JSON list of C-alpha atoms in Angstrom, two decimals:
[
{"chain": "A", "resi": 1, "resn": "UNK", "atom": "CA", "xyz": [-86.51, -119.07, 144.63]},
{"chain": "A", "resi": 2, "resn": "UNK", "atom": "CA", "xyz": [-84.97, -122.58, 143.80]},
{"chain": "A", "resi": 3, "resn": "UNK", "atom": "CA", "xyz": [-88.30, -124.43, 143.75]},
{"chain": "A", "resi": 4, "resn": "UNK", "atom": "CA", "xyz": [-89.36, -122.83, 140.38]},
{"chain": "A", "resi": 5, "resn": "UNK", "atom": "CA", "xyz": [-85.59, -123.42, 139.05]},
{"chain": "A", "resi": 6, "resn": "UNK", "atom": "CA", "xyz": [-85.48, -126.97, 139.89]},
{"chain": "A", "resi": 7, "resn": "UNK", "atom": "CA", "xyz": [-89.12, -128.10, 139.00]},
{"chain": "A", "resi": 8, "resn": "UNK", "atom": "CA", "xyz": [-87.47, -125.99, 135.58]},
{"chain": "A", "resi": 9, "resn": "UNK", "atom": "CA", "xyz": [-85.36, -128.37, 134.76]},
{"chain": "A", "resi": 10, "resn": "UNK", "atom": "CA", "xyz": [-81.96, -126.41, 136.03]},
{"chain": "A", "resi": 11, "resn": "UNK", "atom": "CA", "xyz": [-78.82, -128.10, 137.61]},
{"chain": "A", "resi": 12, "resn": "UNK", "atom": "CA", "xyz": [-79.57, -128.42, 141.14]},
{"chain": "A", "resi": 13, "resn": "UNK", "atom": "CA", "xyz": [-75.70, -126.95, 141.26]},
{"chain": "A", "resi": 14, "resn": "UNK", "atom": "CA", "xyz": [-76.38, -123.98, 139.16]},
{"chain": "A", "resi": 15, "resn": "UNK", "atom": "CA", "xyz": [-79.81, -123.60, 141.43]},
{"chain": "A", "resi": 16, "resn": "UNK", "atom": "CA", "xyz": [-77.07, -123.49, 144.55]},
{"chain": "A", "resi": 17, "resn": "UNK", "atom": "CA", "xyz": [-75.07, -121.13, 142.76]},
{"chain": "A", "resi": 18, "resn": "UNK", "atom": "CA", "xyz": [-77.43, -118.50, 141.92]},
{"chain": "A", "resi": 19, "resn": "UNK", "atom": "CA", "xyz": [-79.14, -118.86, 145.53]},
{"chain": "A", "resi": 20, "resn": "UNK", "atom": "CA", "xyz": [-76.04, -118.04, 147.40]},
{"chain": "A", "resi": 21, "resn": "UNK", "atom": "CA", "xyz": [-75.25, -115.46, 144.52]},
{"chain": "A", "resi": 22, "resn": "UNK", "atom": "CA", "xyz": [-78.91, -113.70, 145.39]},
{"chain": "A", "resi": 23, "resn": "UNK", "atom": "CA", "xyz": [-77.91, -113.83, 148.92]},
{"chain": "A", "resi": 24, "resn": "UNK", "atom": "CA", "xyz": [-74.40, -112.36, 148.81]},
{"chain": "A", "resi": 25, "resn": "UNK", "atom": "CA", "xyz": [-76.11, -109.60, 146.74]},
{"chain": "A", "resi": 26, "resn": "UNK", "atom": "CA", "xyz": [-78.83, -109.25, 149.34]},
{"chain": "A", "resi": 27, "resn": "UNK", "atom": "CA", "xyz": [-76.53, -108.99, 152.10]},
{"chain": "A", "resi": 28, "resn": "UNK", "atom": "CA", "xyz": [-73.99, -106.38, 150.39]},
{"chain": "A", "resi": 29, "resn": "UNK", "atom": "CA", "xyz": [-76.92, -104.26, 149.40]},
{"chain": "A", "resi": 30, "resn": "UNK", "atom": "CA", "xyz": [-78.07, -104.03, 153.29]},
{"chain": "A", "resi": 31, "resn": "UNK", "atom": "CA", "xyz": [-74.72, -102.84, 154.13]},
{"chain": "A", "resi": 32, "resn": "UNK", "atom": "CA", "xyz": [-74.49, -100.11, 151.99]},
{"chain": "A", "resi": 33, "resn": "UNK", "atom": "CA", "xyz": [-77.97, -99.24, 152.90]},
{"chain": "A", "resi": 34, "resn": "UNK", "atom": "CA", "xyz": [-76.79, -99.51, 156.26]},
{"chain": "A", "resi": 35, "resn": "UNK", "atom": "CA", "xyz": [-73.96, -96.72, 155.27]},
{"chain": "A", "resi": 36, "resn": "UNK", "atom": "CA", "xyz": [-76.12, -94.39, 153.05]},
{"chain": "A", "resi": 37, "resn": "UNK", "atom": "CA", "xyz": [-79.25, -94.36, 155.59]},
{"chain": "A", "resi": 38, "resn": "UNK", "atom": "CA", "xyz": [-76.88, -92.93, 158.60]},
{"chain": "A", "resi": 39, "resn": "UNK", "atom": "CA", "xyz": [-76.35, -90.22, 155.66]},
{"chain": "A", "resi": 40, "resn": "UNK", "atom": "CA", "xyz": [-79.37, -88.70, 155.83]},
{"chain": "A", "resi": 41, "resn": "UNK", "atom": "CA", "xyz": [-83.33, -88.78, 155.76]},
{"chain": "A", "resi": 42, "resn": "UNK", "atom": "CA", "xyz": [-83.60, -87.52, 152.53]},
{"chain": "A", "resi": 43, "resn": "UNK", "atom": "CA", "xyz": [-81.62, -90.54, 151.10]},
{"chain": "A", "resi": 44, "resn": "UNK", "atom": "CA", "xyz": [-83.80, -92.50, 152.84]},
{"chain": "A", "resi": 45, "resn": "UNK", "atom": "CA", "xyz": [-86.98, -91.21, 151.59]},
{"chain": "A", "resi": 46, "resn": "UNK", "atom": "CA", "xyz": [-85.38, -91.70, 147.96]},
{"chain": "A", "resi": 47, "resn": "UNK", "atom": "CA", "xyz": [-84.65, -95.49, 148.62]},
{"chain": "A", "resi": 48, "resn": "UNK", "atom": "CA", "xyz": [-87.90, -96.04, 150.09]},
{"chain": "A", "resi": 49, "resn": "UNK", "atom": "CA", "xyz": [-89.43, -94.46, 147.21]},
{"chain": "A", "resi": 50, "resn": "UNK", "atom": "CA", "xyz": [-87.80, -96.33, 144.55]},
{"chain": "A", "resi": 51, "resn": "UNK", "atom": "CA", "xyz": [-88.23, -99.55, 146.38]},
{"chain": "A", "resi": 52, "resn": "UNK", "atom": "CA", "xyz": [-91.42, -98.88, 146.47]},
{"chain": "A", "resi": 53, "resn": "UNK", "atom": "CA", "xyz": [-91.75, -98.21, 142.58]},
{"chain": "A", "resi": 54, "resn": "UNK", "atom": "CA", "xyz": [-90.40, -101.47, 142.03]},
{"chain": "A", "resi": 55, "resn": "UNK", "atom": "CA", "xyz": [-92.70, -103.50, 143.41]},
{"chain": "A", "resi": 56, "resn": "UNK", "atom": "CA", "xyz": [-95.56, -101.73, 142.14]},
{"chain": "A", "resi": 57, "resn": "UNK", "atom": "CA", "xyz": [-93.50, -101.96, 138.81]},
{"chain": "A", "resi": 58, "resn": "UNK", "atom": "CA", "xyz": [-93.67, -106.08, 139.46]},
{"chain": "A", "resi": 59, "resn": "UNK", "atom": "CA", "xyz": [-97.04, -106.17, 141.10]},
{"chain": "A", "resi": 60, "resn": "UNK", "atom": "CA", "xyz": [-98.46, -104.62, 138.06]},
{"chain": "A", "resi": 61, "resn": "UNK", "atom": "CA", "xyz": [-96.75, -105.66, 135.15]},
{"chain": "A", "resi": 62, "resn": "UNK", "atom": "CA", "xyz": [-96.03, -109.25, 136.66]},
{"chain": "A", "resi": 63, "resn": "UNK", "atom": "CA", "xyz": [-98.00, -110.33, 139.39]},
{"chain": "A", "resi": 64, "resn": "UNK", "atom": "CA", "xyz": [-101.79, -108.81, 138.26]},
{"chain": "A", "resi": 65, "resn": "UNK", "atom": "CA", "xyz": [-101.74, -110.12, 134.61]},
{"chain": "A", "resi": 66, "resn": "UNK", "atom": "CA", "xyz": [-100.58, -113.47, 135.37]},
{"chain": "A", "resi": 67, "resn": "UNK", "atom": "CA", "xyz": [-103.58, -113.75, 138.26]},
{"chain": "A", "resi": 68, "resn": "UNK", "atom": "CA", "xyz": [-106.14, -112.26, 135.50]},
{"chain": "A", "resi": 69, "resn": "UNK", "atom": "CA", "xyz": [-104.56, -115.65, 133.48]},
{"chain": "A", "resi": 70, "resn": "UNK", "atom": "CA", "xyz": [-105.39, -117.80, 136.61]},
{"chain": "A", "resi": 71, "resn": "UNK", "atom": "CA", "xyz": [-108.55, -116.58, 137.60]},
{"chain": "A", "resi": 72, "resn": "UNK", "atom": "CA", "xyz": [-111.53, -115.34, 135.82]},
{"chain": "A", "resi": 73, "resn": "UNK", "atom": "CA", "xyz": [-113.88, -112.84, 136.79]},
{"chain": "A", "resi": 74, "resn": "UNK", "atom": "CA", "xyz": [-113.72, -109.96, 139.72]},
{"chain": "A", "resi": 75, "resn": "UNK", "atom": "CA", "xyz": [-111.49, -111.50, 142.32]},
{"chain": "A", "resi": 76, "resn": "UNK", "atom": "CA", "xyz": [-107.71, -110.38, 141.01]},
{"chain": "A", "resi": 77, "resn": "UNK", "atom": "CA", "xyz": [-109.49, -106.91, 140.89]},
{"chain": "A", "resi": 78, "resn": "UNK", "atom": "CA", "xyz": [-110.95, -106.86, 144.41]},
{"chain": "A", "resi": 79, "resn": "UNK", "atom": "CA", "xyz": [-108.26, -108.92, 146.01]},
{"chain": "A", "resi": 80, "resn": "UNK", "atom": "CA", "xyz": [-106.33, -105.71, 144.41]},
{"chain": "A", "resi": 81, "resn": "UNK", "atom": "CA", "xyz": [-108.56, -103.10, 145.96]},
{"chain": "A", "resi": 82, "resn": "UNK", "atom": "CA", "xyz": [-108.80, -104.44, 149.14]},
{"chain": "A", "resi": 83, "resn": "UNK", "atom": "CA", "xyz": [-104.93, -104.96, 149.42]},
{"chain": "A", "resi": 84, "resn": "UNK", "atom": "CA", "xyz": [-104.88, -100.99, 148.11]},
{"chain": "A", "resi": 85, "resn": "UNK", "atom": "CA", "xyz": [-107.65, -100.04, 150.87]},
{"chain": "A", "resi": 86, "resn": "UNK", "atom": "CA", "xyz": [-105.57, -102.03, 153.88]},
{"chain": "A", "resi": 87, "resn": "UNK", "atom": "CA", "xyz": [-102.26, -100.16, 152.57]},
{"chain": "A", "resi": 88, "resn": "UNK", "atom": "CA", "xyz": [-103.79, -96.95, 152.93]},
{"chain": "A", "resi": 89, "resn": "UNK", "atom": "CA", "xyz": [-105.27, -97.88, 156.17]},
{"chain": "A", "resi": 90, "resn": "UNK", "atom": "CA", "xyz": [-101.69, -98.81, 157.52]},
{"chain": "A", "resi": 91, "resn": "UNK", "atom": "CA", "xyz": [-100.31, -95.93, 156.32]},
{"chain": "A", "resi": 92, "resn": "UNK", "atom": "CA", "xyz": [-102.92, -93.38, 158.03]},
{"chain": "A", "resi": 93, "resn": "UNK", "atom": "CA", "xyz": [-102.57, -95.55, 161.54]},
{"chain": "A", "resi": 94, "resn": "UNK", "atom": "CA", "xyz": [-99.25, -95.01, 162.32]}
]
């Protein structure tokens, strides 16, 4: 996170602040986790869910079209199917 900032340009102060800031964020979001996922499993399933929306909300509109930018021709698209056909994999293993 503060290699892109600070090969941007940024104050390596303001690169310190908004580090610790995404960590203190991090950490209070674990602990209310922590309480709402000894509510119950239903909760759970919901966080899970929209976690999971988000990054397949970045993957897609981030991640893929930037890659298609990089890289020309089929790989971004089979480097996408394959990571699709290993998820599903995982997912019917355990």
């Amino acid at each position: 996170m503060a290699v892109p900032m600070k090969n941007g340009g940024m104050n390596p102060i303001r690169v310190v602040f908004y580090v610790i800031l995404s960590g203190i964020t991090t950490g209070v979001g674990a602990f209310f986790g922590g309480l709402i996922g000894s509510i119950s499993q239903a909760i759970i399933a919901l966080c899970l869910a929209f976690a999971a929306g988000a990054m397949i909300y970045v993957v897609s509109g981030e991640l893929t079209p930037e890659a298609n930018k990089l890289y020309s021709g089929r790989m971004t698209a089979i480097g996408n199917i394959c990571g699709l056909l290993l998820g599903i994999i995982a997912l019917n293993i355990t």
